[in-house]
Amino acid sequence: MIKSSVTDNFVSDIRISKILITLGVAFLIGFFIYILYKRVFSGVLYSKSFNVSLMGMTMITATVIIAINSNLVLSLGMVGALSIVRFRTPIKDPTDLIFLFWAAVAGIVTGAGFFTLAIIGSIIIGLILFLFIKRSSIETPYLLVINCDSDDSEREIHSHLTKSVKRYNMKQKTVTAGNIELTLELRLDDKEGGFVNTVSGLTGVKNALLISYSGDYVS
């Protein structure tokens, strides 16, 4: 009974219609991932080849799962073959890892025939990622590096920032003979150039540098 129940779940032939429908659904989900990644990308350099690979991974994974579901011997051999595959491409952005895992899972679910789960799950995941990633990029964080000559100048800088920016906080302070260097994280609405000119014109300020960054800072 166990032998018949196992072998009944595997077939030696795969219908062309099943292959086309599965790959079609995998392509649509992969294309959705492709469009979403392009829209929400917020890194330094956009890689089209990486984005295309997400769509390809969805379809390739679906193809593998179709084969595994159709042949018992092939499924055992493919598990052993795939266990030796190693990917050594470094992933610098954790968001890229999410999209890679999403593409692989979508291909697995689609190849297994759970089209409704794959489509609804991808839509929900896409909406959540779009809302959270886009919302986090509305306010661009800046680093303001200021060199001033005294404690009075520093107090005047803090007083000006309190009135002119939405919020700010001190990241680093370095004091040397005749110089105080401040590194502050802040949020601006607009007119970055005018803001830097105003800060540079404060009494005792030697220079001011405004840097846009991703939100990660190492002191």
Short mmCIF file of C-alpha atoms in Angstrom, two decimals:
data_model
loop_
_atom_site.label_atom_id
_atom_site.label_comp_id
_atom_site.label_asym_id
_atom_site.label_seq_id
_atom_site.Cartn_x
_atom_site.Cartn_y
_atom_site.Cartn_z
CA MET A 1 0.00 0.00 0.00
CA ILE A 2 2.85 2.39 0.80
CA LYS A 3 4.57 1.54 -2.48
CA SER A 4 1.44 2.18 -4.53
CA SER A 5 0.62 5.44 -2.72
CA VAL A 6 4.12 6.77 -3.44
CA THR A 7 4.28 5.72 -7.06
CA ASP A 8 0.77 7.03 -7.79
CA ASN A 9 1.95 10.54 -6.97
CA PHE A 10 4.58 10.41 -9.71
CA VAL A 11 4.08 10.09 -13.46
CA SER A 12 6.55 9.39 -16.21
CA ASP A 13 5.01 11.88 -18.63
CA ILE A 14 4.20 15.56 -18.20
CA ARG A 15 1.35 17.22 -20.05
CA ILE A 16 2.34 20.11 -22.30
CA SER A 17 -0.60 22.15 -21.02
CA LYS A 18 0.63 21.77 -17.43
CA ILE A 19 4.11 22.90 -18.39
CA LEU A 20 2.86 25.95 -20.28
CA ILE A 21 0.41 27.02 -17.59
CA THR A 22 2.96 26.61 -14.80
CA LEU A 23 5.69 28.49 -16.65
CA GLY A 24 3.18 31.19 -17.63
CA VAL A 25 2.16 31.76 -14.02
CA ALA A 26 5.83 31.69 -12.94
CA PHE A 27 6.66 34.27 -15.60
CA LEU A 28 3.86 36.61 -14.45
CA ILE A 29 4.96 36.35 -10.81
CA GLY A 30 8.62 36.80 -11.78
CA PHE A 31 7.72 39.84 -13.89
CA PHE A 32 5.80 41.28 -10.94
CA ILE A 33 8.90 40.81 -8.76
CA TYR A 34 11.01 42.43 -11.51
CA ILE A 35 8.78 45.53 -11.69
CA LEU A 36 8.53 45.87 -7.91
CA TYR A 37 12.29 45.56 -7.37
CA LYS A 38 12.90 48.25 -9.98
CA ARG A 39 10.39 50.57 -8.32
CA VAL A 40 11.54 50.18 -4.72
CA PHE A 41 15.30 49.95 -5.33
CA SER A 42 17.06 52.50 -3.14
CA GLY A 43 20.70 51.44 -3.36
CA VAL A 44 23.63 53.19 -4.99
CA LEU A 45 23.82 51.29 -8.31
CA TYR A 46 20.84 49.51 -9.86
CA SER A 47 21.76 46.17 -11.47
CA LYS A 48 19.44 45.15 -14.29
CA SER A 49 21.13 41.75 -14.60
CA PHE A 50 20.36 40.97 -10.95
CA ASN A 51 16.76 42.03 -11.45
CA VAL A 52 16.38 39.85 -14.55
CA SER A 53 17.89 36.94 -12.62
CA LEU A 54 15.01 37.21 -10.13
CA MET A 55 12.51 36.58 -12.92
CA GLY A 56 14.67 33.77 -14.31
CA MET A 57 15.01 32.17 -10.89
CA THR A 58 11.24 32.01 -10.49
CA MET A 59 10.78 30.18 -13.81
CA ILE A 60 13.79 27.88 -13.39
CA THR A 61 12.72 26.86 -9.88
CA ALA A 62 9.20 26.15 -11.15
CA THR A 63 10.66 23.95 -13.91
CA VAL A 64 12.72 21.98 -11.40
CA ILE A 65 9.71 21.41 -9.14
CA ILE A 66 7.64 20.17 -12.10
CA ALA A 67 10.33 17.58 -12.82
CA ILE A 68 10.60 16.55 -9.16
CA ASN A 69 6.83 16.12 -8.87
CA SER A 70 6.70 13.98 -12.01
CA ASN A 71 9.40 11.36 -11.48
CA LEU A 72 10.38 9.63 -8.25
CA VAL A 73 13.86 8.58 -9.38
CA LEU A 74 14.60 12.01 -10.85
CA SER A 75 13.46 13.73 -7.67
CA LEU A 76 15.91 11.73 -5.53
CA GLY A 77 18.76 12.34 -7.96
CA MET A 78 18.00 16.05 -8.27
CA VAL A 79 18.03 16.51 -4.49
CA GLY A 80 21.54 15.10 -4.41
CA ALA A 81 22.66 17.15 -7.41
CA LEU A 82 21.30 20.43 -6.03
CA SER A 83 22.92 19.81 -2.64
CA ILE A 84 26.37 20.43 -4.15
CA VAL A 85 25.43 23.77 -5.70
CA ARG A 86 27.01 26.75 -3.95
CA PHE A 87 26.31 30.42 -4.65
CA ARG A 88 29.10 32.76 -3.64
CA THR A 89 27.80 36.07 -5.01
CA PRO A 90 27.91 38.54 -2.08
CA ILE A 91 24.61 40.17 -1.14
CA LYS A 92 25.28 43.67 0.19
CA ASP A 93 21.69 44.81 0.72
CA PRO A 94 19.40 42.68 2.94
CA THR A 95 16.49 43.73 0.73
CA ASP A 96 18.10 41.91 -2.21
CA LEU A 97 18.16 38.73 -0.12
CA ILE A 98 14.42 39.08 0.50
CA PHE A 99 13.74 39.33 -3.23
CA LEU A 100 15.98 36.32 -3.97
CA PHE A 101 14.20 34.18 -1.38
CA TRP A 102 10.83 35.42 -2.62
CA ALA A 103 11.64 34.47 -6.23
CA ALA A 104 12.79 30.99 -5.19
CA VAL A 105 9.75 30.34 -2.98
CA ALA A 106 7.35 31.63 -5.65
CA GLY A 107 8.92 29.22 -8.14
CA ILE A 108 8.60 26.29 -5.72
CA VAL A 109 4.96 27.01 -4.91
CA THR A 110 4.08 27.57 -8.58
CA GLY A 111 5.86 24.42 -9.71
CA ALA A 112 3.98 22.43 -7.08
CA GLY A 113 0.71 23.59 -8.63
CA PHE A 114 -0.48 25.96 -5.89
CA PHE A 115 -1.18 28.83 -8.27
CA THR A 116 -3.65 30.64 -6.01
CA LEU A 117 -1.22 30.60 -3.08
CA ALA A 118 1.63 31.84 -5.28
CA ILE A 119 -0.39 34.70 -6.79
CA ILE A 120 -2.14 35.90 -3.62
CA GLY A 121 1.02 35.51 -1.53
CA SER A 122 3.10 37.48 -4.05
CA ILE A 123 0.54 40.29 -4.21
CA ILE A 124 0.42 40.64 -0.42
CA ILE A 125 4.20 40.47 -0.06
CA GLY A 126 4.64 43.01 -2.87
CA LEU A 127 2.21 45.48 -1.31
CA ILE A 128 3.88 45.22 2.10
CA LEU A 129 7.38 45.70 0.67
CA PHE A 130 6.24 48.61 -1.50
CA LEU A 131 4.57 50.44 1.39
CA PHE A 132 7.37 49.97 3.90
CA ILE A 133 10.33 50.56 1.56
CA LYS A 134 8.77 53.56 -0.15
CA ARG A 135 7.64 55.09 3.13
CA SER A 136 11.11 54.73 4.64
CA SER A 137 12.65 56.60 1.70
CA ILE A 138 10.36 59.65 1.88
CA GLU A 139 12.65 61.45 4.33
CA THR A 140 16.26 61.30 3.21
CA PRO A 141 18.69 61.25 6.15
CA TYR A 142 21.69 63.59 6.03
CA LEU A 143 24.96 63.81 7.89
CA LEU A 144 26.03 67.33 8.75
CA VAL A 145 29.74 67.73 9.52
CA ILE A 146 30.62 71.09 11.10
CA ASN A 147 33.92 72.51 12.28
CA CYS A 148 33.65 75.39 14.75
CA ASP A 149 36.11 77.16 17.05
CA SER A 150 34.46 77.33 20.51
CA ASP A 151 31.73 76.12 22.84
CA ASP A 152 29.73 79.29 22.17
CA SER A 153 29.70 78.46 18.46
CA GLU A 154 28.52 74.95 19.23
CA ARG A 155 25.63 76.26 21.33
CA GLU A 156 24.63 78.62 18.54
CA ILE A 157 24.69 75.74 16.04
CA HIS A 158 22.40 73.64 18.23
CA SER A 159 20.05 76.57 18.69
CA HIS A 160 19.86 77.12 14.94
CA LEU A 161 19.28 73.42 14.17
CA THR A 162 16.48 73.21 16.72
CA LYS A 163 14.61 75.94 14.84
CA SER A 164 15.43 75.02 11.24
CA VAL A 165 15.27 71.19 10.95
CA LYS A 166 12.59 68.64 11.73
CA ARG A 167 14.82 66.64 14.08
CA TYR A 168 18.48 65.88 14.59
CA ASN A 169 20.80 63.98 16.89
CA MET A 170 24.51 63.99 17.64
CA LYS A 171 26.52 61.15 16.11
CA GLN A 172 30.07 62.15 16.95
CA LYS A 173 32.00 64.99 18.56
CA THR A 174 35.75 65.48 18.26
CA VAL A 175 37.52 68.22 20.22
CA THR A 176 41.05 69.36 19.40
CA ALA A 177 43.00 72.52 20.19
CA GLY A 178 41.05 75.41 18.67
CA ASN A 179 38.59 73.21 16.82
CA ILE A 180 35.38 71.27 17.54
CA GLU A 181 34.12 68.86 14.90
CA LEU A 182 30.47 67.82 15.10
CA THR A 183 28.79 65.05 13.13
CA LEU A 184 25.00 65.20 13.30
CA GLU A 185 22.23 63.21 11.68
CA LEU A 186 19.24 65.26 10.60
CA ARG A 187 16.17 65.40 8.36
CA LEU A 188 15.52 68.24 5.94
CA ASP A 189 12.44 69.18 3.96
CA ASP A 190 14.19 70.85 1.00
CA LYS A 191 16.71 73.54 -0.02
CA GLU A 192 19.84 71.76 1.14
CA GLY A 193 22.14 74.32 -0.45
CA GLY A 194 20.54 77.25 1.37
CA PHE A 195 20.68 75.36 4.65
CA VAL A 196 24.42 74.72 4.32
CA ASN A 197 25.06 78.39 3.44
CA THR A 198 23.12 79.51 6.51
CA VAL A 199 25.01 77.16 8.83
CA SER A 200 28.35 78.19 7.32
CA GLY A 201 27.48 81.82 8.06
CA LEU A 202 27.02 81.28 11.78
CA THR A 203 29.54 82.89 14.09
CA GLY A 204 32.60 80.70 14.69
CA VAL A 205 31.74 78.10 12.04
CA LYS A 206 34.78 77.32 9.90
CA ASN A 207 33.09 75.00 7.41
CA ALA A 208 29.97 72.86 7.03
CA LEU A 209 29.48 69.73 4.91
CA LEU A 210 26.12 68.08 4.23
CA ILE A 211 26.16 64.41 3.13
CA SER A 212 23.21 62.32 1.99
CA TYR A 213 23.50 58.70 3.15
CA SER A 214 21.45 55.51 3.44
CA GLY A 215 20.91 55.64 7.18
CA ASP A 216 23.85 53.43 8.21
CA TYR A 217 26.74 55.07 10.04
CA VAL A 218 29.98 53.68 11.39
CA SER A 219 31.91 55.96 13.72
#
